[in-house]
Amino acid sequence: MKWIHGLALLLCAALPFAAVADDAAADGAAAPVAHPTLLSAPQQTRIGEQRLRYRVSFDQLDFVGANGARVASIGAIGYLAERADASARPVLFAFNGGPGASSVLQVEGLGPRLRVRDGKRQTLIANPHSILDVADLVFIDPPGTGFSQAPTDAAARARYWSDHGDAKAVESMIRHWLKTHGRERAPLYIAGESYGGYRLALLAAGIADLRPAGVLLVSPLLDASSGDDSPGNDLRAVFDLPSLVVAAAAHGKGDLAGQAVENVYAQARAFALGDYAQALLQGSALPADARSRMAARLAALLGLPPQALLAADLRPDVETFRLGVLAADGRQIGRLDSRVAAPLPALHAADNGRPSAANDPALGLGRSNRITSAAMADYLHGLFGTALPRNYVSLDIDIAMAWRFSADDGAGARPFGTALRFNPTPNLARLAQANPDFHVLALNGYYDLAVPALGPWYALHHSALDPARIDFRLLPGGHAVFAEDALRPQLHNLLKEFLR
C-alpha cells in the first residue's frame, strides 16, 4: 500500500462548502513574529551524474493574538544548494493540500530525500531525481501540520483554518523567507498539490508584485463550484465521467477494458463533452427513450447496470461508483488511485459523521484522523537537534472537517453572480499580466478520482490565461503523481524545463 503521507486527502471535496463572511483581515491580528533561521551542517547528494552540496534550513513564523501570545505558527523547510550563484538561482515554494496535509512533496520526489517503506517502517533515502540541481526548494507546513502549531482558540481556528486566512499565512511565509534569505530577486516559482492548488490560486490575488515566473499545479483543486454536487450542476458529472471510465477499464469493466489508458481517456472525454453533456443539459426535458439509451451507453462504459444509472439520474458520483463497481466481488476501488482495490469497508460506529472518502483503500488511513511521521521527525531532529517539536504531523483530517470556505476569490468586492462561485483560478491571469514569462505546468493522473483531470483543465482554460502559457499533462498515475516510482525520471525532466 502506498505511504499515506504521499496521498493528500482532499477531504474538502467530500464536505459541504459553507459560505461565510471573509473576516480574515477584520479581527485586528498582529504581525507575525519570526524565529531565527535554523541551518543544518552541509549535506551531500547525487542527482544524475552531479554531486551536490546543500544545507537544510528551518524557518518559523508565530501568529500572535491581541495579548501578544502565540495562537498558531507556520513552518518552512528549505533545501539550499551551495553554489557561487546562489542568490540568482530559482526558488520553488511548495505545499500539499488536505486541508490538513503537511508538505510531503519534499520526500515524494522534489527534495533530496525520498521516503521508502521498509516493512512497517518508513525511511528516507537519497533521491537521484530531486530538482535541487536546478532550483532551491522551500516546503511550507501550514498551521496544524508538520511542526507548525495548530490554532489554540476558536478565533485562531476561524482565521487560520479557513481558505483566505490559510492563504494569507502562506503568503506571509513566502515573503518572510525571500527577505530573510536575500532571495527577493531570484526567479520565483510556487507549487501546490490537491487543495494546495486552490490555496495557490487564492494567494495569487496578492502576490503580483513578487512577479512569479510560474506555478506548478499537481492534481489541483481549482474551481470548487464546478465539482460540487449541488442539484442542477451538470459540470461535476461531465468532469468525473472520463476518470470513472478509466477506473472501470483498469478493473476489466466496460467496453473499453483492455485498451491503453490514453485511448480510454480520450474516447471517454470526447463522449463526456459531447453526447453526454448534451443529454444532461436537457435535464428533465430529456425524452424517456433518449434517457434509456444514455443509461445503456453509460452502463456499457462503466460496467454498471443501466437501472443504477437511471436511479442516479445519469449522474454517477465518485463515492457511489468506487464502492459499487466491484461490489459484486465484495471490493471497493481507490479514490486517490483507482487502480487500487480492497475489501469493502466494515461499518463502524466511529464512522458517524466521517466522510466515506476517509475509508479510501488508496489512502490507508485506518481508524485514526491524525497521522504523525517518525521518519520525518527523526530526520529533522537529526539536522537541527531538539529545537523542534517532538512530533511531525503528516496529516490531520480534523482540520479539513473544521475548514471554513468563503465564496470570494480574494480580490475584494465582486458582482453578485460571480461572488457565488468558489473559484479563484482567474487570479492566475493576474500573475501573467505581471510577468510576460509567467507559465503554468499542470500535472494530473489518469487514475485520480479525487480530482478528475477534466476539472482542472476546464478551470485553467476558463481563467483568462493565454492557452500558450498552460502546459497540461496527463500521466499514468493517481492523485499523487510524484509517488509513482516509474514517473520520477520523466517528472524530473519536465520540471527542469519548467524551471528554466
Short mmCIF file of C-alpha atoms in Angstrom, two decimals:
data_model
loop_
_atom_site.label_atom_id
_atom_site.label_comp_id
_atom_site.label_asym_id
_atom_site.label_seq_id
_atom_site.Cartn_x
_atom_site.Cartn_y
_atom_site.Cartn_z
CA MET A 1 0.00 0.00 0.00
CA LYS A 2 1.30 3.45 -0.83
CA TRP A 3 2.62 5.60 2.01
CA ILE A 4 -0.25 7.61 3.41
CA HIS A 5 1.64 10.90 3.56
CA GLY A 6 2.14 10.94 -0.18
CA LEU A 7 -1.59 10.98 -0.84
CA ALA A 8 -3.20 14.26 0.12
CA LEU A 9 -6.73 13.60 1.29
CA LEU A 10 -8.59 16.47 -0.31
CA LEU A 11 -11.49 15.79 2.03
CA CYS A 12 -12.86 19.21 1.16
CA ALA A 13 -14.35 17.63 -1.95
CA ALA A 14 -16.39 15.34 0.28
CA LEU A 15 -17.54 18.05 2.67
CA PRO A 16 -20.13 20.80 2.27
CA PHE A 17 -18.91 24.27 1.32
CA ALA A 18 -20.25 26.79 3.84
CA ALA A 19 -20.28 30.37 2.63
CA VAL A 20 -19.12 32.65 5.45
CA ALA A 21 -18.11 36.26 5.75
CA ASP A 22 -14.46 36.82 4.90
CA ASP A 23 -13.22 38.22 8.20
CA ALA A 24 -9.61 37.15 7.85
CA ALA A 25 -8.43 40.75 7.74
CA ALA A 26 -11.01 42.21 10.09
CA ASP A 27 -10.10 40.91 13.54
CA GLY A 28 -7.00 43.00 14.11
CA ALA A 29 -4.33 40.30 14.19
CA ALA A 30 -0.81 41.50 14.92
CA ALA A 31 2.11 40.98 12.55
CA PRO A 32 3.72 37.53 12.79
CA VAL A 33 6.86 37.08 14.88
CA ALA A 34 9.83 35.39 13.21
CA HIS A 35 12.14 32.86 14.85
CA PRO A 36 15.84 32.84 13.93
CA THR A 37 16.56 30.57 10.97
CA LEU A 38 17.94 27.14 11.83
CA LEU A 39 20.61 25.91 9.41
CA SER A 40 22.00 22.39 9.16
CA ALA A 41 25.57 21.30 8.62
CA PRO A 42 26.49 20.76 4.95
CA GLN A 43 24.82 17.75 3.32
CA GLN A 44 25.69 15.86 0.13
CA THR A 45 23.66 14.09 -2.52
CA ARG A 46 24.00 12.87 -6.10
CA ILE A 47 21.46 13.87 -8.75
CA GLY A 48 22.14 12.14 -12.03
CA GLU A 49 25.87 12.48 -12.60
CA GLN A 50 26.14 15.57 -10.44
CA ARG A 51 27.32 15.61 -6.83
CA LEU A 52 25.67 18.43 -4.92
CA ARG A 53 26.38 20.04 -1.56
CA TYR A 54 23.47 21.70 0.21
CA ARG A 55 22.15 22.84 3.56
CA VAL A 56 18.71 22.44 5.09
CA SER A 57 17.02 25.42 6.75
CA PHE A 58 14.03 25.75 9.06
CA ASP A 59 12.08 28.98 9.39
CA GLN A 60 9.08 29.63 11.62
CA LEU A 61 6.59 32.45 11.95
CA ASP A 62 4.42 32.75 15.05
CA PHE A 63 0.99 34.33 14.71
CA VAL A 64 0.00 36.17 17.89
CA GLY A 65 -3.27 37.24 19.41
CA ALA A 66 -4.30 40.55 20.93
CA ASN A 67 -2.42 39.76 24.15
CA GLY A 68 0.81 39.00 22.30
CA ALA A 69 0.66 35.25 22.94
CA ARG A 70 1.23 32.80 20.13
CA VAL A 71 -2.02 31.41 18.71
CA ALA A 72 -0.61 29.47 15.72
CA SER A 73 2.58 29.06 13.72
CA ILE A 74 3.72 28.20 10.21
CA GLY A 75 6.98 26.49 9.26
CA ALA A 76 9.15 26.19 6.17
CA ILE A 77 11.84 23.62 5.43
CA GLY A 78 14.34 24.79 2.82
CA TYR A 79 16.95 22.92 0.77
CA LEU A 80 19.65 25.32 -0.40
CA ALA A 81 22.38 24.26 -2.82
CA GLU A 82 25.85 25.60 -2.15
CA ARG A 83 26.54 27.43 -5.40
CA ALA A 84 28.54 30.53 -6.29
CA ASP A 85 25.46 31.98 -7.99
CA ALA A 86 23.12 31.06 -5.12
CA SER A 87 21.32 34.41 -4.95
CA ALA A 88 20.21 34.13 -8.60
CA ARG A 89 19.05 30.52 -8.50
CA PRO A 90 15.33 29.88 -8.92
CA VAL A 91 13.38 29.27 -5.71
CA LEU A 92 10.42 26.88 -5.73
CA PHE A 93 7.96 27.10 -2.82
CA ALA A 94 5.73 24.05 -2.47
CA PHE A 95 2.87 22.83 -0.32
CA ASN A 96 0.39 19.99 -0.29
CA GLY A 97 -3.32 20.19 0.39
CA GLY A 98 -5.81 18.44 2.60
CA PRO A 99 -6.62 20.84 4.10
CA GLY A 100 -4.57 19.35 6.90
CA ALA A 101 -1.66 17.82 4.96
CA SER A 102 1.96 18.70 5.57
CA SER A 103 4.28 19.47 2.68
CA VAL A 104 5.24 15.90 1.84
CA LEU A 105 6.20 16.76 -1.73
CA GLN A 106 9.67 17.23 -0.21
CA VAL A 107 10.01 13.46 0.31
CA GLU A 108 7.90 12.35 -2.64
CA GLY A 109 10.16 13.40 -5.47
CA LEU A 110 11.03 17.10 -5.28
CA GLY A 111 13.52 17.15 -2.40
CA PRO A 112 16.89 15.42 -2.00
CA ARG A 113 15.44 12.77 0.33
CA LEU A 114 12.89 10.17 -0.72
CA ARG A 115 10.57 8.18 1.51
CA VAL A 116 10.52 4.41 1.14
CA ARG A 117 8.78 1.72 3.13
CA ASP A 118 10.89 -0.89 4.86
CA GLY A 119 8.34 -3.38 6.14
CA LYS A 120 6.12 -1.42 8.50
CA ARG A 121 8.59 1.45 8.86
CA GLN A 122 9.19 4.41 6.61
CA THR A 123 12.73 5.56 5.99
CA LEU A 124 14.31 8.35 3.96
CA ILE A 125 16.95 7.67 1.31
CA ALA A 126 18.80 9.78 -1.26
CA ASN A 127 16.63 10.89 -4.18
CA PRO A 128 18.50 10.75 -7.51
CA HIS A 129 15.66 12.60 -9.26
CA SER A 130 15.38 15.64 -6.98
CA ILE A 131 15.15 19.02 -8.71
CA LEU A 132 17.58 20.60 -6.25
CA ASP A 133 20.06 20.59 -9.13
CA VAL A 134 18.10 23.38 -10.84
CA ALA A 135 16.32 25.26 -8.01
CA ASP A 136 16.39 25.80 -4.28
CA LEU A 137 13.34 24.29 -2.61
CA VAL A 138 11.15 25.53 0.24
CA PHE A 139 8.33 23.38 1.65
CA ILE A 140 5.68 25.11 3.74
CA ASP A 141 3.70 23.44 6.53
CA PRO A 142 0.55 25.45 7.41
CA PRO A 143 -0.76 25.70 11.00
CA GLY A 144 -1.51 22.28 12.49
CA THR A 145 0.74 20.36 10.08
CA GLY A 146 4.39 19.38 10.23
CA PHE A 147 5.96 21.08 13.25
CA SER A 148 3.59 24.06 12.97
CA GLN A 149 1.39 24.79 15.98
CA ALA A 150 -2.32 24.32 15.47
CA PRO A 151 -4.54 27.30 16.33
CA THR A 152 -5.05 27.50 20.09
CA ASP A 153 -8.54 29.00 20.32
CA ALA A 154 -11.77 29.42 18.37
CA ALA A 155 -10.80 32.80 16.93
CA ALA A 156 -7.47 31.48 15.67
CA ARG A 157 -9.11 28.40 14.19
CA ALA A 158 -11.64 30.60 12.39
CA ARG A 159 -8.78 32.59 10.91
CA TYR A 160 -6.08 30.05 10.06
CA TRP A 161 -8.29 27.06 9.27
CA SER A 162 -10.10 29.00 6.56
CA ASP A 163 -9.33 29.35 2.90
CA HIS A 164 -8.35 33.03 2.97
CA GLY A 165 -6.66 33.02 6.37
CA ASP A 166 -4.61 29.99 5.38
CA ALA A 167 -3.60 31.58 2.05
CA LYS A 168 -2.56 34.78 3.82
CA ALA A 169 -0.47 32.79 6.30
CA VAL A 170 1.34 31.02 3.45
CA GLU A 171 1.88 34.34 1.67
CA SER A 172 3.40 35.74 4.88
CA MET A 173 5.89 32.88 4.98
CA ILE A 174 6.83 33.26 1.30
CA ARG A 175 7.52 36.98 1.74
CA HIS A 176 9.39 36.44 5.01
CA TRP A 177 11.56 33.67 3.57
CA LEU A 178 12.54 35.62 0.45
CA LYS A 179 13.55 38.65 2.51
CA THR A 180 15.33 36.72 5.27
CA HIS A 181 17.38 34.67 2.81
CA GLY A 182 18.14 37.56 0.46
CA ARG A 183 16.31 35.95 -2.46
CA GLU A 184 13.86 38.71 -3.39
CA ARG A 185 15.40 38.98 -6.87
CA ALA A 186 15.53 35.25 -7.54
CA PRO A 187 13.18 33.71 -10.14
CA LEU A 188 10.15 32.64 -8.10
CA TYR A 189 8.03 29.53 -8.64
CA ILE A 190 5.21 28.15 -6.50
CA ALA A 191 3.79 24.62 -6.45
CA GLY A 192 0.52 23.39 -4.96
CA GLU A 193 -0.83 19.86 -4.87
CA SER A 194 -4.51 18.93 -4.39
CA TYR A 195 -6.17 21.57 -2.15
CA GLY A 196 -2.80 23.29 -2.44
CA GLY A 197 -3.85 24.30 -5.96
CA TYR A 198 -6.86 26.15 -4.53
CA ARG A 199 -4.61 27.77 -1.91
CA LEU A 200 -2.15 28.82 -4.61
CA ALA A 201 -4.89 30.38 -6.75
CA LEU A 202 -6.20 32.27 -3.70
CA LEU A 203 -2.84 33.70 -2.69
CA ALA A 204 -2.16 34.65 -6.34
CA ALA A 205 -4.56 37.57 -5.77
CA GLY A 206 -1.98 39.30 -3.58
CA ILE A 207 1.45 38.39 -4.95
CA ALA A 208 1.60 40.00 -8.39
CA ASP A 209 4.29 42.35 -7.01
CA LEU A 210 6.54 39.31 -6.48
CA ARG A 211 6.28 38.57 -10.23
CA PRO A 212 6.33 34.76 -10.05
CA ALA A 213 7.80 33.13 -13.15
CA GLY A 214 5.48 30.14 -12.97
CA VAL A 215 3.23 27.88 -10.94
CA LEU A 216 3.21 24.10 -10.75
CA LEU A 217 -0.23 22.58 -10.15
CA VAL A 218 -0.30 18.92 -9.13
CA SER A 219 -3.73 17.25 -9.21
CA PRO A 220 -5.13 20.65 -8.24
CA LEU A 221 -8.49 21.58 -6.87
CA LEU A 222 -9.26 24.87 -8.65
CA ASP A 223 -12.90 25.60 -9.48
CA ALA A 224 -14.58 24.03 -6.47
CA SER A 225 -18.03 25.15 -7.62
CA SER A 226 -17.85 23.17 -10.85
CA GLY A 227 -17.01 19.99 -8.95
CA ASP A 228 -19.72 20.45 -6.34
CA ASP A 229 -22.63 18.01 -6.07
CA SER A 230 -25.29 20.72 -5.83
CA PRO A 231 -28.56 19.93 -7.63
CA GLY A 232 -28.52 21.25 -11.16
CA ASN A 233 -24.73 21.29 -11.51
CA ASP A 234 -24.04 19.08 -14.53
CA LEU A 235 -20.36 20.02 -14.82
CA ARG A 236 -19.41 17.73 -11.94
CA ALA A 237 -20.83 14.67 -13.73
CA VAL A 238 -19.23 15.65 -17.05
CA PHE A 239 -15.81 16.16 -15.42
CA ASP A 240 -15.99 12.89 -13.47
CA LEU A 241 -17.01 10.61 -16.32
CA PRO A 242 -13.70 10.16 -18.20
CA SER A 243 -11.89 9.25 -14.98
CA LEU A 244 -14.69 6.86 -13.96
CA VAL A 245 -14.43 5.11 -17.33
CA VAL A 246 -10.64 4.82 -16.92
CA ALA A 247 -11.17 3.30 -13.47
CA ALA A 248 -13.70 0.80 -14.78
CA ALA A 249 -11.38 -0.25 -17.61
CA ALA A 250 -8.48 -0.68 -15.18
CA HIS A 251 -10.51 -3.39 -13.43
CA GLY A 252 -11.72 -5.09 -16.59
CA LYS A 253 -15.12 -3.40 -16.57
CA GLY A 254 -16.82 -1.70 -19.51
CA ASP A 255 -16.44 -1.82 -23.27
CA LEU A 256 -13.05 -0.06 -23.27
CA ALA A 257 -11.31 -2.53 -20.93
CA GLY A 258 -8.03 -3.79 -22.36
CA GLN A 259 -7.20 -0.62 -24.29
CA ALA A 260 -4.32 1.72 -23.48
CA VAL A 261 -5.28 4.23 -20.80
CA GLU A 262 -4.59 7.15 -23.15
CA ASN A 263 -7.14 5.77 -25.64
CA VAL A 264 -9.70 5.02 -22.95
CA TYR A 265 -9.49 8.54 -21.56
CA ALA A 266 -9.60 10.21 -24.98
CA GLN A 267 -12.73 8.32 -26.03
CA ALA A 268 -14.47 8.89 -22.70
CA ARG A 269 -13.56 12.58 -22.72
CA ALA A 270 -14.98 13.08 -26.21
CA PHE A 271 -18.20 11.35 -25.16
CA ALA A 272 -18.42 13.34 -21.91
CA LEU A 273 -18.03 16.70 -23.64
CA GLY A 274 -20.31 15.69 -26.50
CA ASP A 275 -23.37 13.46 -26.31
CA TYR A 276 -23.27 13.09 -22.53
CA ALA A 277 -23.12 16.82 -21.81
CA GLN A 278 -25.87 17.47 -24.35
CA ALA A 279 -28.12 14.94 -22.64
CA LEU A 280 -27.51 16.30 -19.13
CA LEU A 281 -28.12 19.88 -20.19
CA GLN A 282 -31.67 18.94 -21.13
CA GLY A 283 -32.42 17.97 -17.54
CA SER A 284 -35.91 16.56 -17.02
CA ALA A 285 -36.80 17.58 -20.60
CA LEU A 286 -34.67 14.73 -21.95
CA PRO A 287 -37.15 12.30 -23.58
CA ALA A 288 -37.64 8.95 -21.86
CA ASP A 289 -36.30 6.93 -24.79
CA ALA A 290 -33.19 9.14 -25.01
CA ARG A 291 -32.71 8.76 -21.26
CA SER A 292 -32.85 4.97 -21.58
CA ARG A 293 -30.35 5.00 -24.47
CA MET A 294 -27.97 7.19 -22.50
CA ALA A 295 -28.24 4.90 -19.46
CA ALA A 296 -27.37 1.95 -21.70
CA ARG A 297 -24.33 3.76 -23.13
CA LEU A 298 -23.11 4.71 -19.67
CA ALA A 299 -23.64 1.16 -18.45
CA ALA A 300 -21.52 -0.16 -21.32
CA LEU A 301 -18.70 2.25 -20.46
CA LEU A 302 -18.79 1.83 -16.68
CA GLY A 303 -19.74 -1.80 -16.21
CA LEU A 304 -22.78 -0.87 -14.11
CA PRO A 305 -26.44 -1.91 -14.59
CA PRO A 306 -28.50 0.60 -16.62
CA GLN A 307 -31.00 0.69 -13.75
CA ALA A 308 -28.29 2.05 -11.44
CA LEU A 309 -27.54 4.86 -13.89
CA LEU A 310 -31.21 5.73 -14.24
CA ALA A 311 -31.56 5.79 -10.45
CA ALA A 312 -28.62 8.22 -10.35
CA ASP A 313 -30.35 10.44 -12.94
CA LEU A 314 -27.50 9.62 -15.36
CA ARG A 315 -25.07 11.36 -12.98
CA PRO A 316 -23.00 8.75 -11.09
CA ASP A 317 -20.87 10.18 -8.31
CA VAL A 318 -17.36 9.08 -7.41
CA GLU A 319 -18.11 7.59 -3.99
CA THR A 320 -21.09 5.54 -5.16
CA PHE A 321 -19.12 4.34 -8.18
CA ARG A 322 -15.94 3.34 -6.36
CA LEU A 323 -17.94 1.44 -3.74
CA GLY A 324 -20.20 -0.17 -6.33
CA VAL A 325 -18.24 -1.08 -9.44
CA LEU A 326 -16.67 -4.17 -7.80
CA ALA A 327 -19.29 -4.64 -5.08
CA ALA A 328 -20.36 -8.00 -6.53
CA ASP A 329 -16.87 -9.24 -5.63
CA GLY A 330 -17.01 -7.63 -2.19
CA ARG A 331 -14.43 -5.00 -3.12
CA GLN A 332 -14.09 -1.24 -3.44
CA ILE A 333 -11.63 0.75 -5.55
CA GLY A 334 -9.47 3.69 -4.56
CA ARG A 335 -10.37 7.34 -4.80
CA LEU A 336 -6.84 8.69 -4.76
CA ASP A 337 -5.71 5.86 -7.04
CA SER A 338 -8.45 3.96 -8.85
CA ARG A 339 -6.09 1.08 -9.68
CA VAL A 340 -6.16 0.07 -6.01
CA ALA A 341 -8.80 -2.45 -4.92
CA ALA A 342 -9.55 -3.74 -1.42
CA PRO A 343 -12.39 -5.39 0.51
CA LEU A 344 -15.41 -3.20 1.11
CA PRO A 345 -15.07 -1.46 4.49
CA ALA A 346 -16.97 -2.71 7.51
CA LEU A 347 -19.28 -0.19 9.11
CA HIS A 348 -18.14 1.26 12.42
CA ALA A 349 -19.95 3.46 14.89
CA ALA A 350 -16.93 5.78 14.73
CA ASP A 351 -17.74 6.47 11.08
CA ASN A 352 -20.77 8.56 12.07
CA GLY A 353 -20.06 11.96 10.54
CA ARG A 354 -16.79 10.75 8.98
CA PRO A 355 -16.68 11.13 5.18
CA SER A 356 -16.72 7.93 3.15
CA ALA A 357 -13.53 9.12 1.44
CA ALA A 358 -11.65 8.58 4.71
CA ASN A 359 -12.01 4.82 4.09
CA ASP A 360 -10.30 5.07 0.69
CA PRO A 361 -8.03 2.00 0.36
CA ALA A 362 -5.51 4.09 -1.58
CA LEU A 363 -5.20 6.35 1.47
CA GLY A 364 -4.82 3.66 4.11
CA LEU A 365 -5.84 5.97 6.94
CA GLY A 366 -7.33 3.37 9.25
CA ARG A 367 -9.34 4.48 12.27
CA SER A 368 -7.20 7.50 13.19
CA ASN A 369 -7.82 11.01 11.89
CA ARG A 370 -4.29 12.19 12.70
CA ILE A 371 -1.07 10.70 11.40
CA THR A 372 2.45 11.59 12.54
CA SER A 373 5.69 10.66 10.78
CA ALA A 374 8.51 9.31 12.90
CA ALA A 375 10.76 9.22 9.81
CA MET A 376 10.37 12.96 9.18
CA ALA A 377 10.70 13.84 12.86
CA ASP A 378 13.88 11.76 13.24
CA TYR A 379 15.38 13.21 10.06
CA LEU A 380 14.74 16.84 11.01
CA HIS A 381 15.73 16.35 14.65
CA GLY A 382 18.98 14.85 13.37
CA LEU A 383 19.61 18.02 11.37
CA PHE A 384 18.51 20.61 13.91
CA GLY A 385 18.57 18.92 17.31
CA THR A 386 15.88 19.32 19.94
CA ALA A 387 14.89 22.88 18.97
CA LEU A 388 11.88 21.47 17.11
CA PRO A 389 8.68 19.90 18.49
CA ARG A 390 8.68 16.17 19.08
CA ASN A 391 6.00 15.11 16.57
CA TYR A 392 5.77 15.87 12.86
CA VAL A 393 2.10 15.84 11.78
CA SER A 394 1.78 14.46 8.26
CA LEU A 395 -2.00 14.55 8.00
CA ASP A 396 -4.86 15.66 10.22
CA ILE A 397 -8.30 15.30 8.63
CA ASP A 398 -9.94 17.03 11.59
CA ILE A 399 -8.51 20.22 10.06
CA ALA A 400 -10.40 19.50 6.83
CA MET A 401 -13.60 18.87 8.74
CA ALA A 402 -13.20 22.20 10.60
CA TRP A 403 -12.36 24.20 7.46
CA ARG A 404 -14.23 27.39 6.56
CA PHE A 405 -14.76 28.36 2.92
CA SER A 406 -15.67 31.80 1.64
CA ALA A 407 -17.24 32.39 -1.79
CA ASP A 408 -14.69 35.03 -2.68
CA ASP A 409 -11.57 34.99 -4.84
CA GLY A 410 -9.58 37.22 -2.52
CA ALA A 411 -9.77 40.18 -4.88
CA GLY A 412 -12.33 42.23 -2.98
CA ALA A 413 -15.89 43.15 -3.91
CA ARG A 414 -17.32 41.41 -6.97
CA PRO A 415 -20.63 41.38 -8.84
CA PHE A 416 -23.30 39.26 -7.17
CA GLY A 417 -23.27 36.46 -9.76
CA THR A 418 -19.53 35.81 -9.71
CA ALA A 419 -19.45 36.15 -5.91
CA LEU A 420 -21.45 32.93 -5.64
CA ARG A 421 -18.63 30.79 -7.07
CA PHE A 422 -15.79 29.11 -5.19
CA ASN A 423 -13.28 29.65 -8.00
CA PRO A 424 -10.07 31.67 -7.51
CA THR A 425 -8.44 30.33 -10.72
CA PRO A 426 -8.74 33.66 -12.64
CA ASN A 427 -6.25 35.13 -10.14
CA LEU A 428 -3.55 33.28 -12.07
CA ALA A 429 -4.15 35.53 -15.06
CA ARG A 430 -3.03 38.49 -12.92
CA LEU A 431 0.33 36.85 -12.47
CA ALA A 432 0.61 36.51 -16.24
CA GLN A 433 -0.08 40.23 -16.58
CA ALA A 434 2.70 41.00 -14.08
CA ASN A 435 5.31 38.78 -15.75
CA PRO A 436 5.37 38.16 -19.52
CA ASP A 437 7.32 34.93 -18.92
CA PHE A 438 4.76 33.50 -16.49
CA HIS A 439 3.70 29.94 -17.28
CA VAL A 440 1.72 27.08 -15.75
CA LEU A 441 2.61 23.40 -15.60
CA ALA A 442 -0.34 21.23 -14.55
CA LEU A 443 0.20 17.53 -13.77
CA ASN A 444 -2.76 15.20 -13.38
CA GLY A 445 -3.18 11.43 -13.05
CA TYR A 446 -5.43 9.31 -15.23
CA TYR A 447 -6.36 7.24 -12.16
CA ASP A 448 -7.23 10.15 -9.87
CA LEU A 449 -10.87 10.15 -8.71
CA ALA A 450 -10.27 12.79 -6.01
CA VAL A 451 -9.61 15.48 -8.62
CA PRO A 452 -10.68 14.08 -12.01
CA ALA A 453 -8.41 15.67 -14.60
CA LEU A 454 -11.07 17.29 -16.75
CA GLY A 455 -11.98 19.66 -13.90
CA PRO A 456 -8.58 21.40 -13.65
CA TRP A 457 -8.33 21.51 -17.44
CA TYR A 458 -11.68 23.30 -17.60
CA ALA A 459 -10.78 25.74 -14.81
CA LEU A 460 -7.47 26.73 -16.38
CA HIS A 461 -8.98 27.19 -19.82
CA HIS A 462 -11.75 29.37 -18.38
CA SER A 463 -9.42 31.59 -16.34
CA ALA A 464 -8.44 34.20 -18.97
CA LEU A 465 -4.95 32.68 -19.15
CA ASP A 466 -3.43 32.51 -22.62
CA PRO A 467 -3.53 28.78 -23.55
CA ALA A 468 0.05 29.14 -24.80
CA ARG A 469 1.11 29.65 -21.16
CA ILE A 470 -0.52 26.40 -20.00
CA ASP A 471 1.25 23.04 -20.23
CA PHE A 472 -1.37 20.48 -19.15
CA ARG A 473 -0.07 16.92 -18.73
CA LEU A 474 -1.92 13.68 -18.05
CA LEU A 475 0.24 10.95 -16.54
CA PRO A 476 -0.34 7.24 -15.80
CA GLY A 477 -0.65 7.77 -12.07
CA GLY A 478 -3.12 8.55 -9.32
CA HIS A 479 -3.63 11.70 -7.26
CA ALA A 480 -0.02 11.80 -6.02
CA VAL A 481 1.85 11.61 -9.33
CA PHE A 482 5.21 12.17 -7.63
CA ALA A 483 4.65 9.00 -5.59
CA GLU A 484 4.96 6.97 -8.81
CA ASP A 485 8.47 5.50 -8.95
CA ALA A 486 8.30 4.90 -12.70
CA LEU A 487 7.38 8.52 -13.42
CA ARG A 488 10.18 10.23 -11.50
CA PRO A 489 12.74 10.44 -14.34
CA GLN A 490 10.07 11.93 -16.65
CA LEU A 491 8.90 14.33 -13.94
CA HIS A 492 12.46 15.46 -13.26
CA ASN A 493 12.92 16.35 -16.93
CA LEU A 494 9.55 18.13 -17.07
CA LEU A 495 10.41 20.23 -14.04
CA LYS A 496 13.89 21.08 -15.28
CA GLU A 497 12.29 22.52 -18.41
CA PHE A 498 9.60 24.29 -16.35
CA LEU A 499 12.14 25.96 -14.06
CA ARG A 500 14.27 27.42 -16.85
#
